[in-house]
């Protein structure tokens, strides 16, 4: 693990300090968790954008997602 130094405004420090006290953690622990969560959101947004771009480049055909009605059953039929 590495030690880094960041600069944040006083109001944010106060809010973080209140939250870490309630959570029983530290500023560093809170920051690590927040950074991991932020990175996960960015990763998900990037994957979503790539997914959308792929379908824009190669749109699905009408038959690609057509599923016969009989295959859409969720187990509530008697067949």
Coordinates of N, CA and C in Angstrom, one line a residue:
X1 N 0.9 -1.2 0.0 CA 0.0 0.0 0.0 C 0.9 1.2 0.0
X2 N 0.4 2.3 -0.7 CA 1.2 3.5 -0.8 C 0.5 4.6 0.0
X3 N 1.2 5.6 0.4 CA 0.6 6.8 1.0 C 0.6 7.9 0.0
X4 N -0.5 8.6 -0.1 CA -0.6 9.7 -1.1 C -1.2 10.9 -0.3
X5 N -1.1 12.0 -0.9 CA -1.6 13.2 -0.3 C -2.5 13.9 -1.2
X6 N -3.7 14.3 -0.7 CA -4.7 15.0 -1.6 C -5.1 16.3 -0.9
X7 N -5.7 17.2 -1.6 CA -6.2 18.4 -1.1 C -7.7 18.5 -1.4
X8 N -8.5 18.6 -0.3 CA -9.9 18.8 -0.5 C -10.4 19.9 0.4
X9 N -11.6 20.4 0.0 CA -12.1 21.6 0.8 C -12.6 21.2 2.2
X10 N -12.6 22.2 3.0 CA -13.0 22.0 4.4 C -14.3 21.4 4.6
X11 N -15.3 21.8 3.9 CA -16.7 21.3 4.0 C -16.7 19.7 3.7
X12 N -15.9 19.3 2.7 CA -15.9 17.9 2.4 C -15.2 17.1 3.5
X13 N -14.1 17.7 4.0 CA -13.4 17.0 5.1 C -14.4 16.8 6.3
X14 N -15.2 17.8 6.6 CA -16.1 17.7 7.7 C -17.2 16.6 7.5
X15 N -17.7 16.6 6.2 CA -18.7 15.6 5.9 C -18.1 14.2 6.0
X16 N -16.9 14.0 5.5 CA -16.2 12.7 5.5 C -15.9 12.3 7.0
X17 N -15.5 13.3 7.8 CA -15.2 13.0 9.2 C -16.5 12.5 9.9
X18 N -17.6 13.2 9.6 CA -18.9 12.8 10.2 C -19.2 11.3 9.8
X19 N -19.1 11.1 8.5 CA -19.4 9.8 8.0 C -18.5 8.7 8.5
X20 N -17.2 8.9 8.6 CA -16.3 7.8 9.0 C -16.6 7.5 10.5
X21 N -17.0 8.5 11.3 CA -17.3 8.3 12.7 C -18.5 7.4 12.8
X22 N -19.5 7.6 12.0 CA -20.7 6.8 12.0 C -20.4 5.4 11.5
X23 N -19.5 5.3 10.6 CA -19.2 4.0 10.0 C -18.2 3.2 10.8
X24 N -17.5 3.9 11.7 CA -16.4 3.2 12.4 C -15.2 2.9 11.6
X25 N -14.9 3.8 10.7 CA -13.7 3.5 9.8 C -12.8 4.7 9.9
X26 N -11.9 4.8 9.0 CA -10.9 5.9 8.9 C -11.1 6.7 7.6
X27 N -10.5 7.9 7.6 CA -10.6 8.7 6.3 C -10.0 7.8 5.2
X28 N -8.9 7.2 5.5 CA -8.2 6.4 4.4 C -9.1 5.3 4.0
X29 N -9.6 4.6 4.9 CA -10.5 3.4 4.6 C -11.7 3.9 3.8
X30 N -12.3 5.0 4.2 CA -13.4 5.6 3.5 C -13.0 6.0 2.1
X31 N -11.9 6.7 1.9 CA -11.4 7.1 0.6 C -11.1 5.9 -0.3
X32 N -10.5 4.9 0.3 CA -10.3 3.7 -0.6 C -11.6 3.1 -1.1
X33 N -12.6 2.9 -0.2 CA -13.9 2.4 -0.6 C -14.5 3.3 -1.6
X34 N -14.5 4.6 -1.4 CA -15.1 5.5 -2.3 C -14.4 5.5 -3.7
X35 N -13.1 5.4 -3.7 CA -12.4 5.3 -5.0 C -12.7 4.0 -5.7
X36 N -12.8 2.9 -5.0 CA -13.1 1.7 -5.6 C -14.5 1.7 -6.3
X37 N -15.4 2.3 -5.5 CA -16.8 2.4 -6.0 C -16.9 3.3 -7.3
X38 N -16.1 4.4 -7.2 CA -16.1 5.3 -8.4 C -15.5 4.6 -9.6
X39 N -14.4 3.9 -9.4 CA -13.8 3.2 -10.5 C -14.7 2.2 -11.1
X40 N -15.5 1.5 -10.2 CA -16.4 0.5 -10.7 C -17.5 1.1 -11.5
X41 N -18.0 2.3 -11.1 CA -19.0 3.0 -11.9 C -18.5 3.4 -13.2
X42 N -17.2 3.9 -13.3 CA -16.6 4.3 -14.5 C -16.4 3.1 -15.4
X43 N -16.0 2.0 -14.9 CA -15.8 0.8 -15.7 C -17.1 0.3 -16.3
X44 N -18.2 0.3 -15.5 CA -19.5 -0.1 -15.9 C -20.0 0.9 -17.0
X45 N -19.8 2.2 -16.9 CA -20.2 3.1 -17.9 C -19.5 2.9 -19.2
X46 N -18.2 2.6 -19.0 CA -17.4 2.3 -20.2 C -17.8 1.1 -21.0
X47 N -18.1 0.0 -20.2 CA -18.7 -1.2 -20.8 C -20.0 -0.9 -21.5
X48 N -20.9 -0.2 -20.9 CA -22.2 0.2 -21.4 C -22.0 0.9 -22.8
X49 N -21.1 1.9 -22.8 CA -20.8 2.7 -24.0 C -20.3 1.8 -25.1
X50 N -19.4 0.9 -24.7 CA -18.8 -0.1 -25.8 C -20.0 -1.0 -26.3
X51 N -20.8 -1.4 -25.4 CA -22.0 -2.3 -25.8 C -22.9 -1.5 -26.8
X52 N -23.2 -0.3 -26.5 CA -24.1 0.5 -27.3 C -23.4 0.8 -28.7
X53 N -22.1 1.1 -28.6 CA -21.4 1.4 -29.8 C -21.3 0.2 -30.7
X54 N -21.2 -1.0 -30.2 CA -21.2 -2.2 -30.9 C -22.5 -2.4 -31.7
X55 N -23.6 -2.2 -31.0 CA -24.9 -2.4 -31.6 C -25.2 -1.2 -32.6
X56 N -24.6 -0.1 -32.4 CA -24.7 1.0 -33.4 C -23.9 0.7 -34.7
X57 N -22.8 0.0 -34.5 CA -21.9 -0.4 -35.7 C -22.6 -1.5 -36.4
X58 N -23.1 -2.5 -35.7 CA -23.7 -3.7 -36.2 C -25.0 -3.9 -35.6
X59 N -26.1 -3.3 -36.1 CA -27.4 -3.4 -35.5 C -27.9 -4.9 -35.5
X60 N -28.7 -5.3 -34.6 CA -29.2 -6.6 -34.6 C -30.3 -6.7 -35.7
X61 N -30.4 -7.9 -36.3 CA -31.4 -8.2 -37.3 C -32.7 -8.4 -36.6
X62 N -33.8 -8.3 -37.3 CA -35.1 -8.5 -36.6 C -35.2 -10.0 -36.1
X63 N -34.6 -10.9 -36.8 CA -34.7 -12.3 -36.4 C -33.8 -12.7 -35.2
X64 N -32.8 -11.8 -35.0 CA -31.8 -12.2 -34.0 C -32.4 -12.4 -32.6
X65 N -33.4 -11.6 -32.2 CA -33.9 -11.7 -30.9 C -35.4 -12.2 -30.9
X66 N -35.8 -12.8 -32.0 CA -37.2 -13.3 -32.0 C -37.1 -14.7 -31.4
X67 N -37.9 -14.9 -30.4 CA -38.0 -16.1 -29.7 C -39.5 -16.6 -29.8
X68 N -39.6 -17.9 -30.2 CA -41.0 -18.4 -30.3 C -41.7 -18.3 -28.9
X69 N -43.0 -18.0 -29.0 CA -43.8 -17.9 -27.8 C -43.7 -19.0 -26.8
X70 N -43.6 -20.2 -27.3 CA -43.5 -21.4 -26.5 C -42.2 -21.4 -25.7
X71 N -41.1 -20.8 -26.2 CA -39.9 -20.8 -25.5 C -39.8 -19.7 -24.5
X72 N -40.8 -18.8 -24.4 CA -40.7 -17.7 -23.5 C -41.4 -18.1 -22.1
X73 N -41.8 -19.3 -22.0 CA -42.5 -19.7 -20.7 C -41.5 -19.7 -19.5
X74 N -42.1 -19.3 -18.4 CA -41.3 -19.2 -17.2 C -41.6 -20.3 -16.2
X75 N -42.1 -21.4 -16.7 CA -42.4 -22.6 -15.9 C -43.7 -22.6 -15.3
X76 N -44.6 -21.6 -15.6 CA -45.9 -21.6 -15.0 C -46.9 -22.3 -15.9
X77 N -46.5 -22.9 -17.1 CA -47.4 -23.6 -17.9 C -47.5 -25.0 -17.5
X78 N -48.4 -25.8 -18.1 CA -48.6 -27.2 -17.7 C -48.0 -28.1 -18.8
X79 N -47.3 -27.6 -19.7 CA -46.8 -28.5 -20.8 C -45.6 -29.3 -20.3

